[in-house]
């Protein structure tokens, strides 16, 4: 018995020594990029990591669910119990400030200098991710939120030859589609996807500057122009599928692919996802009435406090920030490099157009994807929009939005 127990003890400790050695090579990367175009983008980055950081092993910590709705909840509880992944995905801007203010991520300003990142990213983006002179994240990309995707066969069948560039023109097209038998021509999903649609309508009605002012306190949420936008948003909901409150963005996208709907407002991860799923018959344009406004958001990676394998994580972050890493990732993710020195050669046509637009367009931040508002602010807006999806009460939604904005004023 005693001999057996000793043998068991030895084999247990030998095994755990091996495990410890293997674990020290592991870099657990926590994202919500689990399928389709998102997974394809992640795979591109992982391939580059394999080349640049051959000493380390990528461990996939992805938790599925659009915009990180599930992932962020899992992450919050892991951070609370001091069990951080080696690195996690977070949105540049206000959402990152949440983690910074909570002391959950490390200052990596020194690495910025060593890796030559300070001059590689545009100044506006660097300003956006700098808090009290320090930088805590490496942006992987720039996504555009305000893009209208379409099924070209469905729109052509309804006699639509050109994408609308005003909201009224868009509504006229949706009417044509309905008259032609497309019952729910505008595909829509749940919570955050509805907030994206509301934001796009607000950009059309208020214009870029007033829209940005909604997030910094200079535009009044109680204004008559906001009421008018919510009325238009309500009108647009009448063209959407009734089961919207149960669908993720990929479910709504499916109805575009199947020809059951004509349009979907979605970020440009949809380009990569449609490509990954082999659907070629799609068109894209800026959301009607948004003109040359580019509503942006950026995915970034951090070094969490207490991360296991700090050196491996730094190698991941360096890869994310490198020109090679940004090319490998963005050419498959639908987004464009955050770095300014990556050539558009070899990128799909959509991203080439987005790269040109990014340089010339007026930039506004996205709240649904954390650039403009904190997680608390965003959560409150999502729940107000969810209520509106069932009761359609314009005054109640506007009052709720104004109350949320007042609650978060100055805190973002
Ligand atoms: C992320 C994108 C992702 C999208 C849909 C956004 O919040 O920034 O990277 O593709 O959500 O899941």
mmCIF file of C-alpha atoms and ligand atoms in Angstrom:
data_model
loop_
_atom_site.group_PDB
_atom_site.id
_atom_site.type_symbol
_atom_site.label_atom_id
_atom_site.label_comp_id
_atom_site.label_asym_id
_atom_site.label_seq_id
_atom_site.Cartn_x
_atom_site.Cartn_y
_atom_site.Cartn_z
ATOM 1 C CA UNK A 1 0.000 0.000 0.000
ATOM 2 C CA UNK A 2 2.692 2.421 1.102
ATOM 3 C CA UNK A 3 4.803 1.638 -2.003
ATOM 4 C CA UNK A 4 1.798 2.176 -4.238
ATOM 5 C CA UNK A 5 1.041 5.472 -2.559
ATOM 6 C CA UNK A 6 4.621 6.656 -3.035
ATOM 7 C CA UNK A 7 4.573 5.619 -6.713
ATOM 8 C CA UNK A 8 1.324 7.479 -7.179
ATOM 9 C CA UNK A 9 2.846 10.511 -5.548
ATOM 10 C CA UNK A 10 5.863 10.400 -7.873
ATOM 11 C CA UNK A 11 3.850 9.992 -11.019
ATOM 12 C CA UNK A 12 1.512 12.790 -9.919
ATOM 13 C CA UNK A 13 4.365 15.176 -9.345
ATOM 14 C CA UNK A 14 6.149 14.173 -12.605
ATOM 15 C CA UNK A 15 2.934 14.776 -14.494
ATOM 16 C CA UNK A 16 2.324 18.143 -12.915
ATOM 17 C CA UNK A 17 5.906 19.249 -13.717
ATOM 18 C CA UNK A 18 5.227 18.489 -17.412
ATOM 19 C CA UNK A 19 1.952 20.274 -17.208
ATOM 20 C CA UNK A 20 3.557 23.298 -15.627
ATOM 21 C CA UNK A 21 6.176 23.468 -18.390
ATOM 22 C CA UNK A 22 3.492 23.215 -21.077
ATOM 23 C CA UNK A 23 1.242 25.721 -19.345
ATOM 24 C CA UNK A 24 4.031 28.281 -19.180
ATOM 25 C CA UNK A 25 4.097 28.275 -22.995
ATOM 26 C CA UNK A 26 0.343 28.754 -23.260
ATOM 27 C CA UNK A 27 -1.096 32.085 -24.287
ATOM 28 C CA UNK A 28 -4.829 32.009 -23.717
ATOM 29 C CA UNK A 29 -6.437 34.537 -26.054
ATOM 30 C CA UNK A 30 -9.961 35.431 -24.974
ATOM 31 C CA UNK A 31 -12.263 36.753 -27.737
ATOM 32 C CA UNK A 32 -15.784 36.243 -29.101
ATOM 33 C CA UNK A 33 -14.521 35.275 -32.537
ATOM 34 C CA UNK A 34 -15.741 31.697 -32.646
ATOM 35 C CA UNK A 35 -17.109 31.145 -36.165
ATOM 36 C CA UNK A 36 -17.275 32.284 -39.790
ATOM 37 C CA UNK A 37 -15.391 35.441 -40.782
ATOM 38 C CA UNK A 38 -14.501 36.226 -37.172
ATOM 39 C CA UNK A 39 -12.776 32.855 -36.730
ATOM 40 C CA UNK A 40 -11.086 33.289 -40.132
ATOM 41 C CA UNK A 41 -9.633 36.618 -38.951
ATOM 42 C CA UNK A 42 -8.464 35.097 -35.677
ATOM 43 C CA UNK A 43 -6.889 32.169 -37.551
ATOM 44 C CA UNK A 44 -4.928 34.639 -39.709
ATOM 45 C CA UNK A 45 -3.540 36.307 -36.600
ATOM 46 C CA UNK A 46 -2.777 32.969 -34.951
ATOM 47 C CA UNK A 47 -0.792 31.870 -38.029
ATOM 48 C CA UNK A 48 1.328 35.006 -37.763
ATOM 49 C CA UNK A 49 1.744 34.425 -34.011
ATOM 50 C CA UNK A 50 2.992 30.911 -34.796
ATOM 51 C CA UNK A 51 5.702 32.396 -37.004
ATOM 52 C CA UNK A 52 6.659 35.377 -34.853
ATOM 53 C CA UNK A 53 6.324 33.685 -31.451
ATOM 54 C CA UNK A 54 7.307 30.080 -32.082
ATOM 55 C CA UNK A 55 8.251 29.620 -28.396
ATOM 56 C CA UNK A 56 4.652 30.006 -27.327
ATOM 57 C CA UNK A 57 1.400 28.153 -27.860
ATOM 58 C CA UNK A 58 -1.912 29.824 -28.751
ATOM 59 C CA UNK A 59 -4.814 28.579 -26.649
ATOM 60 C CA UNK A 60 -8.237 29.562 -27.935
ATOM 61 C CA UNK A 61 -10.421 31.056 -25.185
ATOM 62 C CA UNK A 62 -13.233 32.221 -27.513
ATOM 63 C CA UNK A 63 -16.797 32.426 -26.160
ATOM 64 C CA UNK A 64 -19.354 32.673 -29.010
ATOM 65 C CA UNK A 65 -21.994 35.435 -29.225
ATOM 66 C CA UNK A 66 -22.142 38.608 -31.331
ATOM 67 C CA UNK A 67 -20.537 41.776 -29.938
ATOM 68 C CA UNK A 68 -19.267 39.798 -26.967
ATOM 69 C CA UNK A 69 -22.586 39.653 -25.140
ATOM 70 C CA UNK A 70 -21.723 36.247 -23.637
ATOM 71 C CA UNK A 71 -17.946 36.674 -23.605
ATOM 72 C CA UNK A 72 -18.014 39.893 -21.597
ATOM 73 C CA UNK A 73 -20.074 38.285 -18.834
ATOM 74 C CA UNK A 74 -17.681 35.319 -18.601
ATOM 75 C CA UNK A 75 -14.706 37.676 -18.641
ATOM 76 C CA UNK A 76 -16.144 39.856 -15.871
ATOM 77 C CA UNK A 77 -16.520 36.884 -13.562
ATOM 78 C CA UNK A 78 -13.008 35.597 -14.369
ATOM 79 C CA UNK A 79 -11.505 39.016 -13.661
ATOM 80 C CA UNK A 80 -13.424 39.195 -10.423
ATOM 81 C CA UNK A 81 -12.044 35.847 -9.253
ATOM 82 C CA UNK A 82 -8.477 36.755 -10.289
ATOM 83 C CA UNK A 83 -8.430 34.209 -13.081
ATOM 84 C CA UNK A 84 -7.635 36.388 -16.106
ATOM 85 C CA UNK A 85 -6.820 34.916 -19.515
ATOM 86 C CA UNK A 86 -3.358 35.810 -20.894
ATOM 87 C CA UNK A 87 -5.031 38.499 -22.985
ATOM 88 C CA UNK A 88 -8.552 39.571 -23.887
ATOM 89 C CA UNK A 89 -10.361 41.494 -26.597
ATOM 90 C CA UNK A 90 -11.860 44.862 -25.659
ATOM 91 C CA UNK A 91 -13.085 47.851 -27.633
ATOM 92 C CA UNK A 92 -10.907 50.926 -27.878
ATOM 93 C CA UNK A 93 -12.419 53.995 -26.236
ATOM 94 C CA UNK A 94 -14.839 54.136 -23.315
ATOM 95 C CA UNK A 95 -15.166 50.361 -22.935
ATOM 96 C CA UNK A 96 -11.411 50.011 -22.367
ATOM 97 C CA UNK A 97 -11.526 52.828 -19.840
ATOM 98 C CA UNK A 98 -13.800 50.595 -17.739
ATOM 99 C CA UNK A 99 -11.017 48.002 -17.394
ATOM 100 C CA UNK A 100 -8.393 50.700 -16.862
ATOM 101 C CA UNK A 101 -10.430 52.437 -14.149
ATOM 102 C CA UNK A 102 -11.006 49.104 -12.442
ATOM 103 C CA UNK A 103 -7.239 48.486 -12.385
ATOM 104 C CA UNK A 104 -7.631 45.257 -14.361
ATOM 105 C CA UNK A 105 -5.071 45.933 -17.114
ATOM 106 C CA UNK A 106 -1.392 46.888 -17.205
ATOM 107 C CA UNK A 107 0.209 49.997 -18.640
ATOM 108 C CA UNK A 108 2.133 48.972 -21.776
ATOM 109 C CA UNK A 109 3.406 52.433 -22.781
ATOM 110 C CA UNK A 110 7.022 51.245 -22.535
ATOM 111 C CA UNK A 111 6.306 48.433 -25.038
ATOM 112 C CA UNK A 112 4.752 50.993 -27.409
ATOM 113 C CA UNK A 113 8.079 52.751 -27.592
ATOM 114 C CA UNK A 114 10.076 49.505 -27.969
ATOM 115 C CA UNK A 115 7.791 48.105 -30.663
ATOM 116 C CA UNK A 116 7.589 51.387 -32.570
ATOM 117 C CA UNK A 117 3.796 51.588 -32.206
ATOM 118 C CA UNK A 118 3.510 55.217 -31.157
ATOM 119 C CA UNK A 119 3.991 56.486 -34.684
ATOM 120 C CA UNK A 120 2.382 53.475 -36.416
ATOM 121 C CA UNK A 121 -1.198 54.290 -35.335
ATOM 122 C CA UNK A 122 -3.083 57.468 -36.271
ATOM 123 C CA UNK A 123 -2.849 60.212 -33.653
ATOM 124 C CA UNK A 124 -6.629 60.284 -33.100
ATOM 125 C CA UNK A 125 -6.635 56.591 -32.189
ATOM 126 C CA UNK A 126 -3.636 56.966 -29.865
ATOM 127 C CA UNK A 127 -5.436 59.869 -28.118
ATOM 128 C CA UNK A 128 -8.510 57.698 -27.809
ATOM 129 C CA UNK A 129 -6.709 54.876 -26.026
ATOM 130 C CA UNK A 130 -4.493 57.063 -23.837
ATOM 131 C CA UNK A 131 -5.624 57.562 -20.250
ATOM 132 C CA UNK A 132 -3.608 59.955 -18.061
ATOM 133 C CA UNK A 133 -0.690 59.713 -20.451
ATOM 134 C CA UNK A 134 -0.595 55.904 -20.422
ATOM 135 C CA UNK A 135 -1.580 53.275 -23.004
ATOM 136 C CA UNK A 136 -3.051 49.919 -21.996
ATOM 137 C CA UNK A 137 -3.974 48.180 -25.231
ATOM 138 C CA UNK A 138 -2.902 47.350 -28.770
ATOM 139 C CA UNK A 139 -5.602 47.987 -31.412
ATOM 140 C CA UNK A 140 -5.906 45.222 -33.985
ATOM 141 C CA UNK A 141 -8.162 46.967 -36.479
ATOM 142 C CA UNK A 142 -10.727 49.594 -37.384
ATOM 143 C CA UNK A 143 -14.244 48.336 -38.114
ATOM 144 C CA UNK A 144 -17.000 50.394 -39.722
ATOM 145 C CA UNK A 145 -20.402 50.058 -38.071
ATOM 146 C CA UNK A 146 -22.691 52.014 -40.429
ATOM 147 C CA UNK A 147 -22.809 49.766 -43.475
ATOM 148 C CA UNK A 148 -25.967 48.565 -45.235
ATOM 149 C CA UNK A 149 -25.601 45.071 -46.716
ATOM 150 C CA UNK A 150 -27.952 43.803 -49.378
ATOM 151 C CA UNK A 151 -28.933 40.760 -51.398
ATOM 152 C CA UNK A 152 -28.483 41.994 -54.979
ATOM 153 C CA UNK A 153 -30.939 39.562 -56.531
ATOM 154 C CA UNK A 154 -33.705 40.546 -54.111
ATOM 155 C CA UNK A 155 -33.212 44.296 -54.606
ATOM 156 C CA UNK A 156 -32.959 43.951 -58.407
ATOM 157 C CA UNK A 157 -36.194 41.955 -58.475
ATOM 158 C CA UNK A 158 -37.952 44.869 -56.745
ATOM 159 C CA UNK A 159 -36.595 47.252 -59.404
ATOM 160 C CA UNK A 160 -34.073 48.923 -57.098
ATOM 161 C CA UNK A 161 -31.158 49.911 -59.293
ATOM 162 C CA UNK A 162 -29.237 52.185 -56.949
ATOM 163 C CA UNK A 163 -28.741 52.195 -53.166
ATOM 164 C CA UNK A 164 -30.734 54.943 -51.473
ATOM 165 C CA UNK A 165 -28.751 57.803 -50.006
ATOM 166 C CA UNK A 166 -31.493 59.288 -47.830
ATOM 167 C CA UNK A 167 -33.702 57.729 -45.186
ATOM 168 C CA UNK A 168 -36.833 58.689 -47.134
ATOM 169 C CA UNK A 169 -35.426 57.065 -50.260
ATOM 170 C CA UNK A 170 -34.635 53.974 -48.234
ATOM 171 C CA UNK A 171 -38.172 53.794 -46.863
ATOM 172 C CA UNK A 172 -39.503 54.114 -50.421
ATOM 173 C CA UNK A 173 -37.316 51.144 -51.438
ATOM 174 C CA UNK A 174 -38.508 49.107 -48.466
ATOM 175 C CA UNK A 175 -42.080 49.834 -49.583
ATOM 176 C CA UNK A 176 -41.266 48.566 -53.083
ATOM 177 C CA UNK A 177 -39.866 45.372 -51.598
ATOM 178 C CA UNK A 178 -42.922 44.871 -49.429
ATOM 179 C CA UNK A 179 -45.218 45.472 -52.390
ATOM 180 C CA UNK A 180 -43.197 42.866 -54.283
ATOM 181 C CA UNK A 181 -43.887 40.276 -51.604
ATOM 182 C CA UNK A 182 -40.836 40.588 -49.329
ATOM 183 C CA UNK A 183 -42.674 40.694 -46.004
ATOM 184 C CA UNK A 184 -39.750 41.769 -43.821
ATOM 185 C CA UNK A 185 -37.203 43.389 -46.159
ATOM 186 C CA UNK A 186 -34.964 44.778 -43.396
ATOM 187 C CA UNK A 187 -33.356 41.948 -41.422
ATOM 188 C CA UNK A 188 -32.775 42.747 -37.760
ATOM 189 C CA UNK A 189 -31.546 40.959 -34.664
ATOM 190 C CA UNK A 190 -31.731 41.595 -30.953
ATOM 191 C CA UNK A 191 -30.534 44.219 -28.441
ATOM 192 C CA UNK A 192 -27.160 45.617 -29.596
ATOM 193 C CA UNK A 193 -28.081 45.182 -33.286
ATOM 194 C CA UNK A 194 -31.167 47.364 -32.690
ATOM 195 C CA UNK A 195 -28.997 49.978 -30.973
ATOM 196 C CA UNK A 196 -26.761 49.990 -34.065
ATOM 197 C CA UNK A 197 -29.792 50.726 -36.255
ATOM 198 C CA UNK A 198 -30.930 53.521 -33.938
ATOM 199 C CA UNK A 199 -27.411 55.016 -33.993
ATOM 200 C CA UNK A 200 -27.361 54.924 -37.810
ATOM 201 C CA UNK A 201 -30.722 56.738 -37.959
ATOM 202 C CA UNK A 202 -29.446 59.342 -35.470
ATOM 203 C CA UNK A 203 -26.361 59.939 -37.641
ATOM 204 C CA UNK A 204 -28.619 60.514 -40.672
ATOM 205 C CA UNK A 205 -30.895 62.929 -38.861
ATOM 206 C CA UNK A 206 -28.510 64.806 -36.593
ATOM 207 C CA UNK A 207 -25.353 64.768 -38.699
ATOM 208 C CA UNK A 208 -21.905 63.695 -37.512
ATOM 209 C CA UNK A 209 -21.135 66.474 -35.021
ATOM 210 C CA UNK A 210 -24.460 66.468 -33.216
ATOM 211 C CA UNK A 211 -24.371 62.672 -33.113
ATOM 212 C CA UNK A 212 -20.932 62.728 -31.457
ATOM 213 C CA UNK A 213 -22.330 65.314 -29.048
ATOM 214 C CA UNK A 214 -24.830 62.747 -27.743
ATOM 215 C CA UNK A 215 -21.883 60.950 -26.111
ATOM 216 C CA UNK A 216 -19.976 63.927 -24.761
ATOM 217 C CA UNK A 217 -22.943 65.828 -23.356
ATOM 218 C CA UNK A 218 -23.071 68.600 -25.952
ATOM 219 C CA UNK A 219 -26.234 67.315 -27.697
ATOM 220 C CA UNK A 220 -29.466 67.125 -25.731
ATOM 221 C CA UNK A 221 -31.146 63.725 -25.844
ATOM 222 C CA UNK A 222 -34.446 65.479 -25.092
ATOM 223 C CA UNK A 223 -34.341 67.540 -28.324
ATOM 224 C CA UNK A 224 -37.068 67.509 -30.994
ATOM 225 C CA UNK A 225 -34.544 66.190 -33.537
ATOM 226 C CA UNK A 226 -33.968 63.118 -31.369
ATOM 227 C CA UNK A 227 -37.751 62.603 -31.157
ATOM 228 C CA UNK A 228 -37.927 62.723 -34.956
ATOM 229 C CA UNK A 229 -35.124 60.143 -35.211
ATOM 230 C CA UNK A 230 -36.861 57.764 -32.825
ATOM 231 C CA UNK A 231 -40.058 58.120 -34.910
ATOM 232 C CA UNK A 232 -38.089 57.117 -38.023
ATOM 233 C CA UNK A 233 -36.463 54.248 -36.165
ATOM 234 C CA UNK A 234 -39.947 53.099 -35.174
ATOM 235 C CA UNK A 235 -41.036 53.289 -38.788
ATOM 236 C CA UNK A 236 -38.016 51.200 -39.854
ATOM 237 C CA UNK A 237 -38.908 48.534 -37.304
ATOM 238 C CA UNK A 238 -42.167 47.970 -39.203
ATOM 239 C CA UNK A 239 -40.089 46.582 -42.104
ATOM 240 C CA UNK A 240 -38.196 44.112 -39.905
ATOM 241 C CA UNK A 241 -38.800 40.491 -38.934
ATOM 242 C CA UNK A 242 -41.088 39.951 -35.936
ATOM 243 C CA UNK A 243 -38.704 37.487 -34.301
ATOM 244 C CA UNK A 244 -35.957 40.139 -34.138
ATOM 245 C CA UNK A 245 -35.627 40.014 -30.332
ATOM 246 C CA UNK A 246 -34.472 36.400 -30.487
ATOM 247 C CA UNK A 247 -31.833 36.644 -33.230
ATOM 248 C CA UNK A 248 -28.087 37.220 -33.175
ATOM 249 C CA UNK A 249 -26.586 39.168 -36.091
ATOM 250 C CA UNK A 250 -25.642 35.973 -37.934
ATOM 251 C CA UNK A 251 -29.258 34.735 -37.807
ATOM 252 C CA UNK A 252 -30.446 37.996 -39.371
ATOM 253 C CA UNK A 253 -27.636 37.741 -41.928
ATOM 254 C CA UNK A 254 -28.913 34.285 -42.853
ATOM 255 C CA UNK A 255 -32.165 35.766 -44.107
ATOM 256 C CA UNK A 256 -30.134 37.983 -46.475
ATOM 257 C CA UNK A 257 -28.259 34.923 -47.737
ATOM 258 C CA UNK A 258 -31.504 32.994 -48.184
ATOM 259 C CA UNK A 259 -33.165 35.883 -50.035
ATOM 260 C CA UNK A 260 -35.887 36.285 -47.408
ATOM 261 C CA UNK A 261 -34.746 39.854 -46.668
ATOM 262 C CA UNK A 262 -33.085 42.504 -48.813
ATOM 263 C CA UNK A 263 -31.075 44.607 -46.360
ATOM 264 C CA UNK A 264 -29.252 44.488 -43.055
ATOM 265 C CA UNK A 265 -27.464 47.278 -41.214
ATOM 266 C CA UNK A 266 -24.360 45.719 -39.717
ATOM 267 C CA UNK A 267 -20.671 46.335 -39.090
ATOM 268 C CA UNK A 268 -18.213 45.245 -41.718
ATOM 269 C CA UNK A 269 -17.447 41.938 -40.030
ATOM 270 C CA UNK A 270 -20.408 40.974 -42.237
ATOM 271 C CA UNK A 271 -18.188 41.252 -45.353
ATOM 272 C CA UNK A 272 -15.795 38.663 -43.935
ATOM 273 C CA UNK A 273 -18.606 36.456 -42.707
ATOM 274 C CA UNK A 274 -20.442 36.409 -46.046
ATOM 275 C CA UNK A 275 -17.119 35.650 -47.763
ATOM 276 C CA UNK A 276 -16.329 32.867 -45.283
ATOM 277 C CA UNK A 277 -19.783 31.379 -45.901
ATOM 278 C CA UNK A 278 -19.328 31.531 -49.672
ATOM 279 C CA UNK A 279 -22.198 33.977 -50.327
ATOM 280 C CA UNK A 280 -21.183 36.201 -53.222
ATOM 281 C CA UNK A 281 -24.373 37.996 -54.239
ATOM 282 C CA UNK A 282 -24.080 40.855 -51.777
ATOM 283 C CA UNK A 283 -23.874 44.615 -52.126
ATOM 284 C CA UNK A 284 -22.866 47.255 -49.611
ATOM 285 C CA UNK A 285 -23.220 50.971 -49.130
ATOM 286 C CA UNK A 286 -23.068 53.466 -46.317
ATOM 287 C CA UNK A 287 -26.345 53.569 -44.345
ATOM 288 C CA UNK A 288 -28.799 55.911 -46.159
ATOM 289 C CA UNK A 289 -28.328 59.509 -45.055
ATOM 290 C CA UNK A 290 -24.989 58.894 -43.322
ATOM 291 C CA UNK A 291 -23.159 60.583 -46.222
ATOM 292 C CA UNK A 292 -19.408 60.393 -45.772
ATOM 293 C CA UNK A 293 -19.570 59.616 -42.045
ATOM 294 C CA UNK A 294 -17.494 56.614 -40.976
ATOM 295 C CA UNK A 295 -18.797 55.219 -37.698
ATOM 296 C CA UNK A 296 -15.801 53.438 -36.236
ATOM 297 C CA UNK A 297 -14.901 50.984 -33.527
ATOM 298 C CA UNK A 298 -11.704 49.091 -32.854
ATOM 299 C CA UNK A 299 -10.872 45.737 -31.309
ATOM 300 C CA UNK A 300 -7.845 45.865 -29.062
ATOM 301 C CA UNK A 301 -5.911 43.430 -26.869
ATOM 302 C CA UNK A 302 -4.595 44.012 -23.362
ATOM 303 C CA UNK A 303 -2.193 42.640 -20.761
ATOM 304 C CA UNK A 304 -4.464 41.829 -17.807
ATOM 305 C CA UNK A 305 -3.173 42.305 -14.247
ATOM 306 C CA UNK A 306 -2.038 38.927 -12.946
ATOM 307 C CA UNK A 307 -1.910 37.365 -16.438
ATOM 308 C CA UNK A 308 -0.129 34.041 -16.650
ATOM 309 C CA UNK A 309 2.783 34.015 -19.099
ATOM 310 C CA UNK A 310 3.465 37.733 -19.408
ATOM 311 C CA UNK A 311 6.263 37.210 -21.954
ATOM 312 C CA UNK A 312 4.013 35.092 -24.179
ATOM 313 C CA UNK A 313 1.252 37.701 -23.906
ATOM 314 C CA UNK A 314 3.662 40.441 -24.887
ATOM 315 C CA UNK A 315 4.640 38.413 -27.945
ATOM 316 C CA UNK A 316 0.925 38.182 -28.853
ATOM 317 C CA UNK A 317 0.474 41.933 -28.377
ATOM 318 C CA UNK A 318 3.554 42.692 -30.449
ATOM 319 C CA UNK A 319 2.173 40.462 -33.233
ATOM 320 C CA UNK A 320 -1.227 42.192 -33.062
ATOM 321 C CA UNK A 321 0.452 45.572 -33.484
ATOM 322 C CA UNK A 322 2.843 44.503 -36.246
ATOM 323 C CA UNK A 323 2.239 45.320 -39.915
ATOM 324 C CA UNK A 324 2.305 41.574 -40.763
ATOM 325 C CA UNK A 325 -0.155 40.727 -37.982
ATOM 326 C CA UNK A 326 -2.541 43.506 -39.021
ATOM 327 C CA UNK A 327 -2.485 42.345 -42.619
ATOM 328 C CA UNK A 328 -2.982 38.656 -41.751
ATOM 329 C CA UNK A 329 -5.891 39.514 -39.450
ATOM 330 C CA UNK A 330 -7.724 42.296 -41.265
ATOM 331 C CA UNK A 331 -7.650 40.796 -44.739
ATOM 332 C CA UNK A 332 -9.874 38.013 -43.320
ATOM 333 C CA UNK A 333 -11.892 39.961 -40.703
ATOM 334 C CA UNK A 334 -13.628 42.591 -42.863
ATOM 335 C CA UNK A 335 -11.904 45.383 -40.938
ATOM 336 C CA UNK A 336 -8.945 47.526 -41.959
ATOM 337 C CA UNK A 337 -5.554 47.858 -40.286
ATOM 338 C CA UNK A 338 -5.344 50.410 -37.487
ATOM 339 C CA UNK A 339 -1.740 51.026 -38.559
ATOM 340 C CA UNK A 340 -1.339 53.618 -41.272
ATOM 341 C CA UNK A 341 1.576 51.914 -43.049
ATOM 342 C CA UNK A 342 -0.119 48.735 -44.327
ATOM 343 C CA UNK A 343 -0.668 48.747 -48.099
ATOM 344 C CA UNK A 344 -4.154 47.909 -49.352
ATOM 345 C CA UNK A 345 -2.657 45.494 -51.906
ATOM 346 C CA UNK A 346 -4.026 42.010 -51.499
ATOM 347 C CA UNK A 347 -7.067 43.101 -49.455
ATOM 348 C CA UNK A 348 -10.578 42.206 -50.670
ATOM 349 C CA UNK A 349 -12.393 44.970 -52.612
ATOM 350 C CA UNK A 350 -14.599 45.910 -49.641
ATOM 351 C CA UNK A 351 -11.633 46.646 -47.370
ATOM 352 C CA UNK A 352 -9.824 48.570 -50.109
ATOM 353 C CA UNK A 353 -12.842 50.878 -50.335
ATOM 354 C CA UNK A 354 -13.062 51.153 -46.540
ATOM 355 C CA UNK A 355 -9.358 52.032 -46.296
ATOM 356 C CA UNK A 356 -9.902 54.910 -48.729
ATOM 357 C CA UNK A 357 -13.048 56.067 -46.884
ATOM 358 C CA UNK A 358 -11.326 55.973 -43.493
ATOM 359 C CA UNK A 359 -8.831 58.553 -44.719
ATOM 360 C CA UNK A 360 -11.367 60.980 -46.164
ATOM 361 C CA UNK A 361 -14.547 60.458 -44.106
ATOM 362 C CA UNK A 362 -15.779 62.222 -41.014
ATOM 363 C CA UNK A 363 -15.256 59.853 -38.075
ATOM 364 C CA UNK A 364 -17.826 59.232 -35.335
ATOM 365 C CA UNK A 365 -17.636 56.603 -32.562
ATOM 366 C CA UNK A 366 -19.967 53.640 -31.976
ATOM 367 C CA UNK A 367 -21.728 53.150 -28.634
ATOM 368 C CA UNK A 368 -22.985 49.632 -29.399
ATOM 369 C CA UNK A 369 -19.313 48.643 -29.758
ATOM 370 C CA UNK A 370 -17.809 50.533 -26.870
ATOM 371 C CA UNK A 371 -15.976 53.383 -28.610
ATOM 372 C CA UNK A 372 -18.422 56.081 -27.459
ATOM 373 C CA UNK A 373 -19.868 54.759 -24.211
ATOM 374 C CA UNK A 374 -18.922 52.617 -21.234
ATOM 375 C CA UNK A 375 -20.345 49.149 -20.630
ATOM 376 C CA UNK A 376 -22.825 50.491 -18.068
ATOM 377 C CA UNK A 377 -24.044 53.241 -20.408
ATOM 378 C CA UNK A 378 -24.289 50.771 -23.265
ATOM 379 C CA UNK A 379 -26.135 48.161 -21.190
ATOM 380 C CA UNK A 380 -28.732 50.733 -20.144
ATOM 381 C CA UNK A 381 -29.297 51.819 -23.753
ATOM 382 C CA UNK A 382 -29.590 48.217 -24.896
ATOM 383 C CA UNK A 383 -32.275 47.512 -22.333
ATOM 384 C CA UNK A 384 -34.208 50.702 -23.213
ATOM 385 C CA UNK A 385 -34.099 49.701 -26.889
ATOM 386 C CA UNK A 386 -35.231 46.183 -26.001
ATOM 387 C CA UNK A 387 -38.269 47.576 -24.214
ATOM 388 C CA UNK A 388 -39.018 49.816 -27.193
ATOM 389 C CA UNK A 389 -38.889 46.829 -29.526
ATOM 390 C CA UNK A 390 -41.961 45.466 -27.769
ATOM 391 C CA UNK A 391 -43.883 48.605 -26.718
ATOM 392 C CA UNK A 392 -42.941 51.129 -29.461
ATOM 393 C CA UNK A 393 -43.367 54.005 -26.991
ATOM 394 C CA UNK A 394 -41.352 56.887 -28.482
ATOM 395 C CA UNK A 395 -41.672 59.244 -25.503
ATOM 396 C CA UNK A 396 -40.680 56.500 -23.070
ATOM 397 C CA UNK A 397 -37.597 55.559 -25.099
ATOM 398 C CA UNK A 398 -36.482 59.168 -25.407
ATOM 399 C CA UNK A 399 -36.980 59.774 -21.667
ATOM 400 C CA UNK A 400 -35.043 56.605 -20.860
ATOM 401 C CA UNK A 401 -32.168 57.590 -23.155
ATOM 402 C CA UNK A 402 -32.023 61.079 -21.651
ATOM 403 C CA UNK A 403 -32.025 59.636 -18.130
ATOM 404 C CA UNK A 404 -29.226 57.197 -18.955
ATOM 405 C CA UNK A 405 -27.152 59.975 -20.548
ATOM 406 C CA UNK A 406 -27.650 62.158 -17.455
ATOM 407 C CA UNK A 407 -26.669 59.286 -15.191
ATOM 408 C CA UNK A 408 -23.422 58.711 -17.093
ATOM 409 C CA UNK A 409 -22.686 62.389 -17.860
ATOM 410 C CA UNK A 410 -18.990 63.110 -17.466
ATOM 411 C CA UNK A 411 -18.299 59.449 -16.659
ATOM 412 C CA UNK A 412 -18.662 57.959 -20.124
HETATM 413 C C1 LIG B 1 -16.465 43.395 -32.567
HETATM 414 C C2 LIG B 1 -16.193 42.690 -33.868
HETATM 415 C C3 LIG B 1 -17.140 41.513 -34.039
HETATM 416 C C4 LIG B 1 -18.587 41.980 -33.853
HETATM 417 C C5 LIG B 1 -19.638 40.910 -33.979
HETATM 418 C C6 LIG B 1 -17.938 43.706 -32.422
HETATM 419 O O1 LIG B 1 -18.198 44.218 -31.154
HETATM 420 O O2 LIG B 1 -15.739 44.571 -32.467
HETATM 421 O O3 LIG B 1 -14.860 42.251 -33.906
HETATM 422 O O4 LIG B 1 -16.953 40.930 -35.272
HETATM 423 O O5 LIG B 1 -18.710 42.550 -32.586
HETATM 424 O O6 LIG B 1 -19.436 39.891 -33.074
#
